[in-house]
Amino acid sequence: MRLTTKGRFAVTAMIDLALREHGGPVALAAISSRQQISLSYLEQLFGKLRRHELVESTRGPGGGYSLGRKADDISVADIIVAVDEPIDATGCGGKENCMGDDSGKCMTHDLWTSLNTKMIEFLDSITLRKLVEDQIAKGISIEEAPVKRAISSQPVVKPIKITAPNSVFALGSTLAK
């Protein structure tokens, strides 16, 4: 049994978010760039994570995502289940019809069901906080967040002074003089 890209990418993106959320909401474009995950794919994943209240979104300039709960309260199993990743090693999806509808379950069905239980217990025992601490212990560098500007990246050096009349009446009064 293999965890598909959906679960792996969701966990990776959540670690990235948790590492950087102290500086405010984190933009998906930044996570996409750092982790080499398609932005549109991240948008789909984060929509599911938001519906499960694992992340919160902030709109507008300086917006992005932040954790919906403390990193200690989010397990890897929570993330994987939120993005609809099946954690199932059985061939029948737990329906006990491995041999067909009439024949019932296969001889190894109980083995795979036990493996499912162990996988869920294991993934539920690992918190997002633990994964973040592991990355910090490995020496991951967390860049400082860039200065967020509303419209332009260039500061206005001096204000613009307008000398033209601002209405027809003001124009008429200047011409009447």
Tab-separated table of N, CA and C in Angstrom:
chain	number	residue	atom	x	y	z
A	1	MET	N	0.833	-1.182	0.000
A	1	MET	CA	0.000	0.000	0.000
A	1	MET	C	0.876	1.244	0.000
A	2	ARG	N	0.529	2.195	-0.811
A	2	ARG	CA	1.300	3.431	-0.929
A	2	ARG	C	0.417	4.620	-0.652
A	3	LEU	N	0.993	5.600	0.007
A	3	LEU	CA	0.300	6.870	0.188
A	3	LEU	C	0.467	7.646	-1.109
A	4	THR	N	-0.634	8.135	-1.665
A	4	THR	CA	-0.547	8.838	-2.941
A	4	THR	C	-0.043	10.264	-2.733
A	5	THR	N	0.132	10.959	-3.837
A	5	THR	CA	0.667	12.321	-3.776
A	5	THR	C	-0.238	13.257	-2.986
A	6	LYS	N	-1.529	13.019	-3.006
A	6	LYS	CA	-2.459	13.895	-2.298
A	6	LYS	C	-2.096	13.981	-0.813
A	7	GLY	N	-1.923	12.841	-0.175
A	7	GLY	CA	-1.579	12.821	1.250
A	7	GLY	C	-0.186	13.362	1.517
A	8	ARG	N	0.774	12.968	0.690
A	8	ARG	CA	2.153	13.441	0.888
A	8	ARG	C	2.257	14.944	0.712
A	9	PHE	N	1.631	15.471	-0.353
A	9	PHE	CA	1.677	16.911	-0.588
A	9	PHE	C	0.958	17.692	0.507
A	10	ALA	N	-0.150	17.171	0.994
A	10	ALA	CA	-0.898	17.863	2.041
A	10	ALA	C	-0.068	17.955	3.318
A	11	VAL	N	0.584	16.880	3.690
A	11	VAL	CA	1.417	16.891	4.905
A	11	VAL	C	2.602	17.832	4.714
A	12	THR	N	3.245	17.785	3.563
A	12	THR	CA	4.376	18.665	3.274
A	12	THR	C	3.966	20.129	3.347
A	13	ALA	N	2.835	20.465	2.732
A	13	ALA	CA	2.361	21.850	2.737
A	13	ALA	C	1.994	22.309	4.147
A	14	MET	N	1.424	21.420	4.946
A	14	MET	CA	1.066	21.775	6.320
A	14	MET	C	2.311	22.019	7.169
A	15	ILE	N	3.367	21.251	6.948
A	15	ILE	CA	4.627	21.487	7.664
A	15	ILE	C	5.176	22.856	7.279
A	16	ASP	N	5.188	23.149	5.986
A	16	ASP	CA	5.667	24.443	5.500
A	16	ASP	C	4.867	25.578	6.138
A	17	LEU	N	3.560	25.447	6.161
A	17	LEU	CA	2.693	26.462	6.759
A	17	LEU	C	2.991	26.634	8.250
A	18	ALA	N	3.101	25.540	8.966
A	18	ALA	CA	3.345	25.603	10.408
A	18	ALA	C	4.709	26.218	10.724
A	19	LEU	N	5.689	25.994	9.870
A	19	LEU	CA	7.017	26.571	10.074
A	19	LEU	C	7.016	28.091	9.926
A	20	ARG	N	6.102	28.614	9.121
A	20	ARG	CA	6.158	30.027	8.752
A	20	ARG	C	4.992	30.879	9.225
A	21	GLU	N	4.003	30.293	9.864
A	21	GLU	CA	2.807	31.059	10.199
A	21	GLU	C	3.026	32.102	11.296
A	22	HIS	N	4.154	32.036	11.996
A	22	HIS	CA	4.416	33.052	13.036
A	22	HIS	C	4.515	34.454	12.447
A	23	GLY	N	4.786	34.548	11.159
A	23	GLY	CA	4.890	35.846	10.497
A	23	GLY	C	3.576	36.303	9.882
A	24	GLY	N	2.485	35.648	10.211
A	24	GLY	CA	1.184	35.994	9.647
A	24	GLY	C	0.752	34.954	8.641
A	25	PRO	N	-0.377	35.186	7.985
A	25	PRO	CA	-0.871	34.214	7.003
A	25	PRO	C	0.161	33.943	5.915
A	26	VAL	N	0.217	32.698	5.483
A	26	VAL	CA	1.188	32.263	4.482
A	26	VAL	C	0.467	32.075	3.150
A	27	ALA	N	0.996	32.678	2.103
A	27	ALA	CA	0.396	32.582	0.771
A	27	ALA	C	0.659	31.208	0.163
A	28	LEU	N	-0.355	30.664	-0.492
A	28	LEU	CA	-0.179	29.369	-1.153
A	28	LEU	C	0.864	29.448	-2.260
A	29	ALA	N	0.978	30.604	-2.900
A	29	ALA	CA	1.981	30.761	-3.958
A	29	ALA	C	3.388	30.564	-3.400
A	30	ALA	N	3.618	31.024	-2.170
A	30	ALA	CA	4.932	30.852	-1.553
A	30	ALA	C	5.189	29.382	-1.233
A	31	ILE	N	4.177	28.691	-0.711
A	31	ILE	CA	4.320	27.256	-0.432
A	31	ILE	C	4.557	26.511	-1.740
A	32	SER	N	3.802	26.867	-2.768
A	32	SER	CA	3.939	26.241	-4.085
A	32	SER	C	5.369	26.368	-4.600
A	33	SER	N	5.923	27.559	-4.478
A	33	SER	CA	7.279	27.816	-4.957
A	33	SER	C	8.316	27.025	-4.158
A	34	ARG	N	8.194	27.063	-2.845
A	34	ARG	CA	9.177	26.366	-1.997
A	34	ARG	C	9.117	24.853	-2.134
A	35	GLN	N	7.908	24.297	-2.229
A	35	GLN	CA	7.745	22.842	-2.213
A	35	GLN	C	7.565	22.228	-3.600
A	36	GLN	N	7.565	23.072	-4.635
A	36	GLN	CA	7.412	22.589	-6.011
A	36	GLN	C	6.128	21.770	-6.170
A	37	ILE	N	5.028	22.340	-5.648
A	37	ILE	CA	3.699	21.735	-5.777
A	37	ILE	C	2.848	22.727	-6.563
A	38	SER	N	2.108	22.243	-7.521
A	38	SER	CA	1.254	23.094	-8.345
A	38	SER	C	0.328	23.938	-7.473
A	39	LEU	N	0.235	25.227	-7.801
A	39	LEU	CA	-0.616	26.134	-7.038
A	39	LEU	C	-2.083	25.703	-7.103
A	40	SER	N	-2.542	25.296	-8.267
A	40	SER	CA	-3.949	24.891	-8.382
A	40	SER	C	-4.222	23.624	-7.566
A	41	TYR	N	-3.250	22.736	-7.496
A	41	TYR	CA	-3.400	21.520	-6.681
A	41	TYR	C	-3.442	21.889	-5.196
A	42	LEU	N	-2.561	22.811	-4.792
A	42	LEU	CA	-2.573	23.277	-3.396
A	42	LEU	C	-3.904	23.928	-3.050
A	43	GLU	N	-4.469	24.694	-3.979
A	43	GLU	CA	-5.763	25.331	-3.726
A	43	GLU	C	-6.843	24.285	-3.460
A	44	GLN	N	-6.816	23.195	-4.212
A	44	GLN	CA	-7.775	22.108	-3.987
A	44	GLN	C	-7.566	21.478	-2.606
A	45	LEU	N	-6.307	21.174	-2.277
A	45	LEU	CA	-6.003	20.547	-0.995
A	45	LEU	C	-6.385	21.453	0.172
A	46	PHE	N	-6.057	22.741	0.062
A	46	PHE	CA	-6.333	23.660	1.163
A	46	PHE	C	-7.827	23.940	1.305
A	47	GLY	N	-8.576	23.808	0.234
A	47	GLY	CA	-10.030	23.904	0.345
A	47	GLY	C	-10.560	22.790	1.237
A	48	LYS	N	-10.045	21.581	1.050
A	48	LYS	CA	-10.458	20.440	1.879
A	48	LYS	C	-9.957	20.599	3.311
A	49	LEU	N	-8.732	21.063	3.473
A	49	LEU	CA	-8.188	21.273	4.825
A	49	LEU	C	-8.988	22.343	5.572
A	50	ARG	N	-9.432	23.366	4.841
A	50	ARG	CA	-10.236	24.435	5.458
A	50	ARG	C	-11.598	23.903	5.888
A	51	ARG	N	-12.224	23.075	5.054
A	51	ARG	CA	-13.524	22.503	5.410
A	51	ARG	C	-13.432	21.609	6.645
A	52	HIS	N	-12.278	21.018	6.887
A	52	HIS	CA	-12.063	20.196	8.087
A	52	HIS	C	-11.486	21.020	9.244
A	53	GLU	N	-11.428	22.334	9.046
A	53	GLU	CA	-10.983	23.290	10.061
A	53	GLU	C	-9.542	23.058	10.535
A	54	LEU	N	-8.707	22.541	9.634
A	54	LEU	CA	-7.287	22.388	9.947
A	54	LEU	C	-6.525	23.658	9.607
A	55	VAL	N	-7.064	24.442	8.670
A	55	VAL	CA	-6.472	25.733	8.317
A	55	VAL	C	-7.575	26.783	8.260
A	56	GLU	N	-7.162	28.043	8.362
A	56	GLU	CA	-8.064	29.179	8.212
A	56	GLU	C	-7.502	30.065	7.121
A	57	SER	N	-8.390	30.688	6.364
A	57	SER	CA	-7.919	31.569	5.297
A	57	SER	C	-8.200	33.016	5.660
A	58	THR	N	-7.309	33.894	5.188
A	58	THR	CA	-7.448	35.335	5.347
A	58	THR	C	-7.388	35.934	3.956
A	59	ARG	N	-8.391	36.720	3.612
A	59	ARG	CA	-8.449	37.319	2.275
A	59	ARG	C	-7.796	38.692	2.261
A	60	GLY	N	-7.521	39.174	1.068
A	60	GLY	CA	-7.020	40.528	0.898
A	60	GLY	C	-5.515	40.609	0.897
A	61	PRO	N	-4.994	41.850	0.801
A	61	PRO	CA	-3.543	42.042	0.824
A	61	PRO	C	-2.968	41.481	2.121
A	62	GLY	N	-1.903	40.753	2.007
A	62	GLY	CA	-1.290	40.138	3.179
A	62	GLY	C	-2.022	38.898	3.629
A	63	GLY	N	-2.984	38.442	2.835
A	63	GLY	CA	-3.767	37.269	3.199
A	63	GLY	C	-3.026	35.980	2.910
A	64	GLY	N	-3.659	34.891	3.252
A	64	GLY	CA	-3.081	33.573	3.056
A	64	GLY	C	-3.725	32.604	4.021
A	65	TYR	N	-2.974	31.617	4.439
A	65	TYR	CA	-3.495	30.589	5.335
A	65	TYR	C	-2.703	30.540	6.631
A	66	SER	N	-3.406	30.160	7.686
A	66	SER	CA	-2.784	29.888	8.975
A	66	SER	C	-3.445	28.626	9.516
A	67	LEU	N	-2.840	28.053	10.538
A	67	LEU	CA	-3.397	26.826	11.116
A	67	LEU	C	-4.724	27.121	11.790
A	68	GLY	N	-5.659	26.207	11.663
A	68	GLY	CA	-6.967	26.354	12.288
A	68	GLY	C	-6.971	25.880	13.728
A	69	ARG	N	-5.967	25.090	14.087
A	69	ARG	CA	-5.786	24.597	15.454
A	69	ARG	C	-4.304	24.637	15.761
A	70	LYS	N	-3.958	24.441	16.998
A	70	LYS	CA	-2.545	24.373	17.366
A	70	LYS	C	-1.909	23.165	16.682
A	71	ALA	N	-0.638	23.291	16.353
A	71	ALA	CA	0.078	22.205	15.689
A	71	ALA	C	0.097	20.936	16.542
A	72	ASP	N	0.018	21.092	17.863
A	72	ASP	CA	-0.037	19.928	18.762
A	72	ASP	C	-1.355	19.173	18.618
A	73	ASP	N	-2.388	19.843	18.127
A	73	ASP	CA	-3.722	19.250	18.032
A	73	ASP	C	-4.058	18.742	16.636
A	74	ILE	N	-3.077	18.756	15.745
A	74	ILE	CA	-3.293	18.256	14.380
A	74	ILE	C	-2.373	17.059	14.164
A	75	SER	N	-2.969	15.921	13.851
A	75	SER	CA	-2.167	14.722	13.589
A	75	SER	C	-2.024	14.513	12.083
A	76	VAL	N	-1.069	13.681	11.712
A	76	VAL	CA	-0.889	13.336	10.303
A	76	VAL	C	-2.154	12.649	9.784
A	77	ALA	N	-2.773	11.822	10.615
A	77	ALA	CA	-4.016	11.153	10.204
A	77	ALA	C	-5.102	12.182	9.915
A	78	ASP	N	-5.197	13.246	10.730
A	78	ASP	CA	-6.187	14.300	10.478
A	78	ASP	C	-5.995	14.901	9.093
A	79	ILE	N	-4.748	15.177	8.739
A	79	ILE	CA	-4.439	15.803	7.444
A	79	ILE	C	-4.804	14.864	6.300
A	80	ILE	N	-4.406	13.613	6.415
A	80	ILE	CA	-4.639	12.647	5.338
A	80	ILE	C	-6.130	12.390	5.150
A	81	VAL	N	-6.848	12.240	6.238
A	81	VAL	CA	-8.295	12.013	6.145
A	81	VAL	C	-8.990	13.248	5.559
A	82	ALA	N	-8.519	14.454	5.922
A	82	ALA	CA	-9.134	15.695	5.433
A	82	ALA	C	-9.064	15.823	3.920
A	83	VAL	N	-7.999	15.327	3.307
A	83	VAL	CA	-7.864	15.444	1.852
A	83	VAL	C	-8.383	14.195	1.130
A	84	ASP	N	-9.190	13.412	1.846
A	84	ASP	CA	-9.845	12.223	1.273
A	84	ASP	C	-8.868	11.147	0.825
A	85	GLU	N	-7.766	11.062	1.516
A	85	GLU	CA	-6.782	10.024	1.206
A	85	GLU	C	-7.213	8.741	1.904
A	86	PRO	N	-7.459	7.664	1.150
A	86	PRO	CA	-7.853	6.420	1.827
A	86	PRO	C	-6.658	5.786	2.539
A	87	ILE	N	-6.897	5.378	3.765
A	87	ILE	CA	-5.877	4.639	4.516
A	87	ILE	C	-6.423	3.218	4.615
A	88	ASP	N	-6.185	2.457	3.557
A	88	ASP	CA	-6.803	1.139	3.477
A	88	ASP	C	-5.931	0.205	2.653
A	89	ALA	N	-5.496	-0.872	3.283
A	89	ALA	CA	-4.664	-1.856	2.596
A	89	ALA	C	-5.491	-3.019	2.051
A	90	THR	N	-6.781	-3.075	2.375
A	90	THR	CA	-7.609	-4.174	1.873
A	90	THR	C	-7.895	-3.956	0.396
A	91	GLY	N	-8.163	-5.039	-0.284
A	91	GLY	CA	-8.496	-4.941	-1.701
A	91	GLY	C	-9.949	-4.584	-1.939
A	92	CYS	N	-10.758	-4.656	-0.885
A	92	CYS	CA	-12.196	-4.453	-1.042
A	92	CYS	C	-12.687	-3.145	-0.434
A	93	GLY	N	-11.782	-2.344	0.088
A	93	GLY	CA	-12.194	-1.090	0.716
A	93	GLY	C	-12.950	-1.303	2.015
A	94	GLY	N	-12.685	-2.432	2.679
A	94	GLY	CA	-13.335	-2.715	3.957
A	94	GLY	C	-14.726	-3.298	3.836
A	95	LYS	N	-15.174	-3.608	2.639
A	95	LYS	CA	-16.543	-4.111	2.433
A	95	LYS	C	-16.673	-5.620	2.663
A	96	GLU	N	-15.561	-6.300	2.865
A	96	GLU	CA	-15.520	-7.756	3.095
A	96	GLU	C	-16.094	-8.551	1.919
A	97	ASN	N	-15.919	-8.033	0.722
A	97	ASN	CA	-16.346	-8.769	-0.472
A	97	ASN	C	-15.171	-8.960	-1.434
A	98	CYS	N	-14.009	-9.231	-0.857
A	98	CYS	CA	-12.765	-9.350	-1.632
A	98	CYS	C	-12.855	-10.405	-2.741
A	99	MET	N	-13.613	-11.469	-2.479
A	99	MET	CA	-13.708	-12.585	-3.425
A	99	MET	C	-14.937	-12.460	-4.330
A	100	GLY	N	-15.580	-11.337	-4.275
A	100	GLY	CA	-16.813	-11.149	-5.042
A	100	GLY	C	-17.984	-11.054	-4.079
A	101	ASP	N	-19.089	-10.561	-4.585
A	101	ASP	CA	-20.261	-10.333	-3.725
A	101	ASP	C	-20.789	-11.609	-3.073
A	102	ASP	N	-20.684	-12.717	-3.769
A	102	ASP	CA	-21.232	-13.969	-3.239
A	102	ASP	C	-20.242	-14.740	-2.369
A	103	SER	N	-18.940	-14.552	-2.603
A	103	SER	CA	-17.929	-15.372	-1.936
A	103	SER	C	-17.439	-14.810	-0.609
A	104	GLY	N	-17.615	-13.539	-0.357
A	104	GLY	CA	-17.181	-12.955	0.918
A	104	GLY	C	-15.751	-12.469	0.888
A	105	LYS	N	-15.140	-12.453	2.067
A	105	LYS	CA	-13.791	-11.885	2.179
A	105	LYS	C	-12.708	-12.916	1.902
A	106	CYS	N	-11.563	-12.408	1.504
A	106	CYS	CA	-10.420	-13.264	1.200
A	106	CYS	C	-9.741	-13.737	2.490
A	107	MET	N	-8.813	-14.686	2.348
A	107	MET	CA	-8.146	-15.261	3.518
A	107	MET	C	-7.277	-14.247	4.255
A	108	THR	N	-6.792	-13.221	3.564
A	108	THR	CA	-5.905	-12.252	4.203
A	108	THR	C	-6.620	-10.959	4.586
A	109	HIS	N	-7.933	-10.922	4.458
A	109	HIS	CA	-8.688	-9.704	4.754
A	109	HIS	C	-8.419	-9.203	6.176
A	110	ASP	N	-8.438	-10.111	7.152
A	110	ASP	CA	-8.223	-9.693	8.547
A	110	ASP	C	-6.807	-9.155	8.761
A	111	LEU	N	-5.839	-9.704	8.039
A	111	LEU	CA	-4.457	-9.199	8.109
A	111	LEU	C	-4.411	-7.743	7.646
A	112	TRP	N	-5.014	-7.453	6.484
A	112	TRP	CA	-4.983	-6.092	5.938
A	112	TRP	C	-5.806	-5.129	6.793
A	113	THR	N	-6.877	-5.612	7.379
A	113	THR	CA	-7.678	-4.774	8.277
A	113	THR	C	-6.864	-4.405	9.517
A	114	SER	N	-6.093	-5.365	10.037
A	114	SER	CA	-5.213	-5.086	11.190
A	114	SER	C	-4.135	-4.078	10.815
A	115	LEU	N	-3.605	-4.201	9.603
A	115	LEU	CA	-2.608	-3.241	9.135
A	115	LEU	C	-3.223	-1.848	9.052
A	116	ASN	N	-4.449	-1.743	8.553
A	116	ASN	CA	-5.139	-0.454	8.503
A	116	ASN	C	-5.209	0.175	9.887
A	117	THR	N	-5.596	-0.618	10.870
A	117	THR	CA	-5.720	-0.120	12.245
A	117	THR	C	-4.377	0.383	12.756
A	118	LYS	N	-3.312	-0.375	12.511
A	118	LYS	CA	-1.966	0.030	12.963
A	118	LYS	C	-1.511	1.304	12.251
A	119	MET	N	-1.799	1.418	10.952
A	119	MET	CA	-1.399	2.620	10.214
A	119	MET	C	-2.108	3.846	10.773
A	120	ILE	N	-3.397	3.721	11.014
A	120	ILE	CA	-4.150	4.855	11.546
A	120	ILE	C	-3.653	5.226	12.937
A	121	GLU	N	-3.402	4.232	13.778
A	121	GLU	CA	-2.857	4.508	15.121
A	121	GLU	C	-1.517	5.220	15.022
A	122	PHE	N	-0.647	4.753	14.125
A	122	PHE	CA	0.671	5.358	13.954
A	122	PHE	C	0.558	6.799	13.466
A	123	LEU	N	-0.219	7.029	12.402
A	123	LEU	CA	-0.351	8.371	11.846
A	123	LEU	C	-1.063	9.321	12.811
A	124	ASP	N	-1.939	8.765	13.636
A	124	ASP	CA	-2.635	9.578	14.629
A	124	ASP	C	-1.719	9.957	15.791
A	125	SER	N	-0.643	9.209	15.967
A	125	SER	CA	0.288	9.479	17.079
A	125	SER	C	1.328	10.543	16.733
A	126	ILE	N	1.412	10.941	15.479
A	126	ILE	CA	2.407	11.923	15.046
A	126	ILE	C	1.709	13.259	14.833
A	127	THR	N	2.153	14.263	15.582
A	127	THR	CA	1.533	15.585	15.456
A	127	THR	C	2.306	16.447	14.461
A	128	LEU	N	1.617	17.458	13.982
A	128	LEU	CA	2.254	18.436	13.103
A	128	LEU	C	3.398	19.125	13.850
A	129	ARG	N	3.228	19.394	15.123
A	129	ARG	CA	4.283	20.008	15.940
A	129	ARG	C	5.550	19.152	15.900
A	130	LYS	N	5.408	17.833	16.017
A	130	LYS	CA	6.555	16.922	15.993
A	130	LYS	C	7.272	17.012	14.647
A	131	LEU	N	6.527	17.063	13.566
A	131	LEU	CA	7.144	17.161	12.239
A	131	LEU	C	7.878	18.486	12.060
A	132	VAL	N	7.302	19.568	12.597
A	132	VAL	CA	7.949	20.879	12.537
A	132	VAL	C	9.237	20.858	13.346
A	133	GLU	N	9.181	20.306	14.548
A	133	GLU	CA	10.383	20.222	15.391
A	133	GLU	C	11.467	19.392	14.719
A	134	ASP	N	11.075	18.323	14.034
A	134	ASP	CA	12.046	17.503	13.296
A	134	ASP	C	12.742	18.322	12.218
A	135	GLN	N	11.993	19.155	11.500
A	135	GLN	CA	12.582	19.987	10.451
A	135	GLN	C	13.529	21.027	11.047
A	136	ILE	N	13.137	21.615	12.156
A	136	ILE	CA	13.995	22.612	12.819
A	136	ILE	C	15.269	21.948	13.310
A	137	ALA	N	15.150	20.741	13.867
A	137	ALA	CA	16.330	20.000	14.342
A	137	ALA	C	17.283	19.663	13.188
A	138	LYS	N	16.733	19.473	12.002
A	138	LYS	CA	17.559	19.189	10.821
A	138	LYS	C	18.219	20.446	10.270
A	139	GLY	N	17.840	21.616	10.816
A	139	GLY	CA	18.476	22.860	10.399
A	139	GLY	C	17.828	23.541	9.212
A	140	ILE	N	16.558	23.277	8.970
A	140	ILE	CA	15.881	23.937	7.857
A	140	ILE	C	15.960	25.446	8.053
A	141	SER	N	16.204	26.168	6.960
A	141	SER	CA	16.265	27.624	7.089
A	141	SER	C	14.899	28.198	6.749
A	142	ILE	N	14.440	29.054	7.649
A	142	ILE	CA	13.152	29.711	7.452
A	142	ILE	C	13.445	31.165	7.165
A	143	GLU	N	13.247	31.545	5.905
A	143	GLU	CA	13.541	32.910	5.480
A	143	GLU	C	12.580	33.876	6.147
A	144	GLU	N	13.053	35.086	6.300
A	144	GLU	CA	12.183	36.132	6.839
A	144	GLU	C	11.121	36.457	5.797
A	145	ALA	N	9.940	36.735	6.255
A	145	ALA	CA	8.848	37.082	5.337
A	145	ALA	C	9.162	38.410	4.662
A	146	PRO	N	8.932	38.510	3.367
A	146	PRO	CA	9.185	39.780	2.680
A	146	PRO	C	8.224	40.853	3.193
A	147	VAL	N	8.651	42.090	3.077
A	147	VAL	CA	7.795	43.205	3.472
A	147	VAL	C	6.600	43.224	2.520
A	148	LYS	N	5.406	43.277	3.094
A	148	LYS	CA	4.196	43.266	2.279
A	148	LYS	C	3.782	44.692	1.978
A	149	ARG	N	3.602	44.982	0.712
A	149	ARG	CA	3.174	46.308	0.289
A	149	ARG	C	1.842	46.161	-0.423
A	150	ALA	N	0.990	47.136	-0.241
A	150	ALA	CA	-0.361	47.038	-0.764
A	150	ALA	C	-0.418	47.144	-2.289
A	151	ILE	N	0.216	48.157	-2.876
A	151	ILE	CA	0.052	48.377	-4.307
A	151	ILE	C	1.373	48.287	-5.045
A	152	SER	N	2.343	49.050	-4.619
A	152	SER	CA	3.595	49.139	-5.346
A	152	SER	C	4.745	48.644	-4.476
A	153	SER	N	5.726	48.057	-5.109
A	153	SER	CA	6.907	47.645	-4.364
A	153	SER	C	7.883	48.807	-4.198
A	154	GLN	N	7.651	49.908	-4.918
A	154	GLN	CA	8.508	51.084	-4.827
A	154	GLN	C	7.855	52.128	-3.924
A	155	PRO	N	8.582	52.637	-2.914
A	155	PRO	CA	7.990	53.673	-2.067
A	155	PRO	C	7.859	54.989	-2.836
A	156	VAL	N	6.857	55.763	-2.467
A	156	VAL	CA	6.669	57.080	-3.073
A	156	VAL	C	7.670	58.024	-2.432
A	157	VAL	N	8.505	58.647	-3.251
A	157	VAL	CA	9.555	59.516	-2.742
A	157	VAL	C	8.996	60.833	-2.211
A	158	LYS	N	8.184	61.496	-3.009
A	158	LYS	CA	7.578	62.736	-2.529
A	158	LYS	C	6.157	62.801	-3.060
A	159	PRO	N	5.278	63.410	-2.313
A	159	PRO	CA	3.888	63.479	-2.762
A	159	PRO	C	3.755	64.312	-4.033
A	160	ILE	N	2.773	63.969	-4.815
A	160	ILE	CA	2.505	64.698	-6.052
A	160	ILE	C	1.613	65.892	-5.713
A	161	LYS	N	2.015	67.092	-6.173
A	161	LYS	CA	1.232	68.291	-5.918
A	161	LYS	C	0.421	68.612	-7.162
A	162	ILE	N	-0.891	68.686	-6.981
A	162	ILE	CA	-1.780	68.967	-8.105
A	162	ILE	C	-2.119	70.451	-8.080
A	163	THR	N	-1.870	71.128	-9.210
A	163	THR	CA	-2.142	72.567	-9.297
A	163	THR	C	-3.339	72.877	-10.179
A	164	ALA	N	-3.879	71.873	-10.844
A	164	ALA	CA	-5.032	72.091	-11.721
A	164	ALA	C	-6.304	72.197	-10.883
A	165	PRO	N	-7.296	72.944	-11.357
A	165	PRO	CA	-8.574	73.035	-10.651
A	165	PRO	C	-9.242	71.664	-10.598
A	166	ASN	N	-9.962	71.387	-9.506
A	166	ASN	CA	-10.551	70.076	-9.347
A	166	ASN	C	-12.035	70.027	-9.705
A	167	SER	N	-12.579	71.137	-10.244
A	167	SER	CA	-13.976	71.129	-10.680
A	167	SER	C	-14.191	72.210	-11.728
A	168	VAL	N	-15.351	72.152	-12.363
A	168	VAL	CA	-15.708	73.162	-13.373
A	168	VAL	C	-15.840	74.531	-12.709
A	169	PHE	N	-16.377	74.550	-11.495
A	169	PHE	CA	-16.569	75.830	-10.800
A	169	PHE	C	-15.222	76.462	-10.433
A	170	ALA	N	-14.276	75.613	-9.988
A	170	ALA	CA	-12.948	76.133	-9.659
A	170	ALA	C	-12.266	76.641	-10.924
A	171	LEU	N	-12.452	75.951	-12.014
A	171	LEU	CA	-11.881	76.379	-13.284
A	171	LEU	C	-12.499	77.725	-13.710
A	172	GLY	N	-13.792	77.863	-13.560
A	172	GLY	CA	-14.472	79.116	-13.912
A	172	GLY	C	-14.006	80.266	-13.067
A	173	SER	N	-13.791	80.035	-11.782
A	173	SER	CA	-13.348	81.122	-10.913
A	173	SER	C	-11.908	81.540	-11.210
A	174	THR	N	-11.066	80.613	-11.663
A	174	THR	CA	-9.697	81.001	-12.028
A	174	THR	C	-9.679	81.773	-13.345
A	175	LEU	N	-10.594	81.453	-14.255
A	175	LEU	CA	-10.653	82.157	-15.539
A	175	LEU	C	-11.280	83.552	-15.381
A	176	ALA	N	-12.177	83.694	-14.377
A	176	ALA	CA	-12.848	84.964	-14.162
A	176	ALA	C	-11.908	86.015	-13.551
A	177	LYS	N	-10.827	85.645	-13.030
A	177	LYS	CA	-9.896	86.579	-12.392
A	177	LYS	C	-9.106	87.364	-13.363
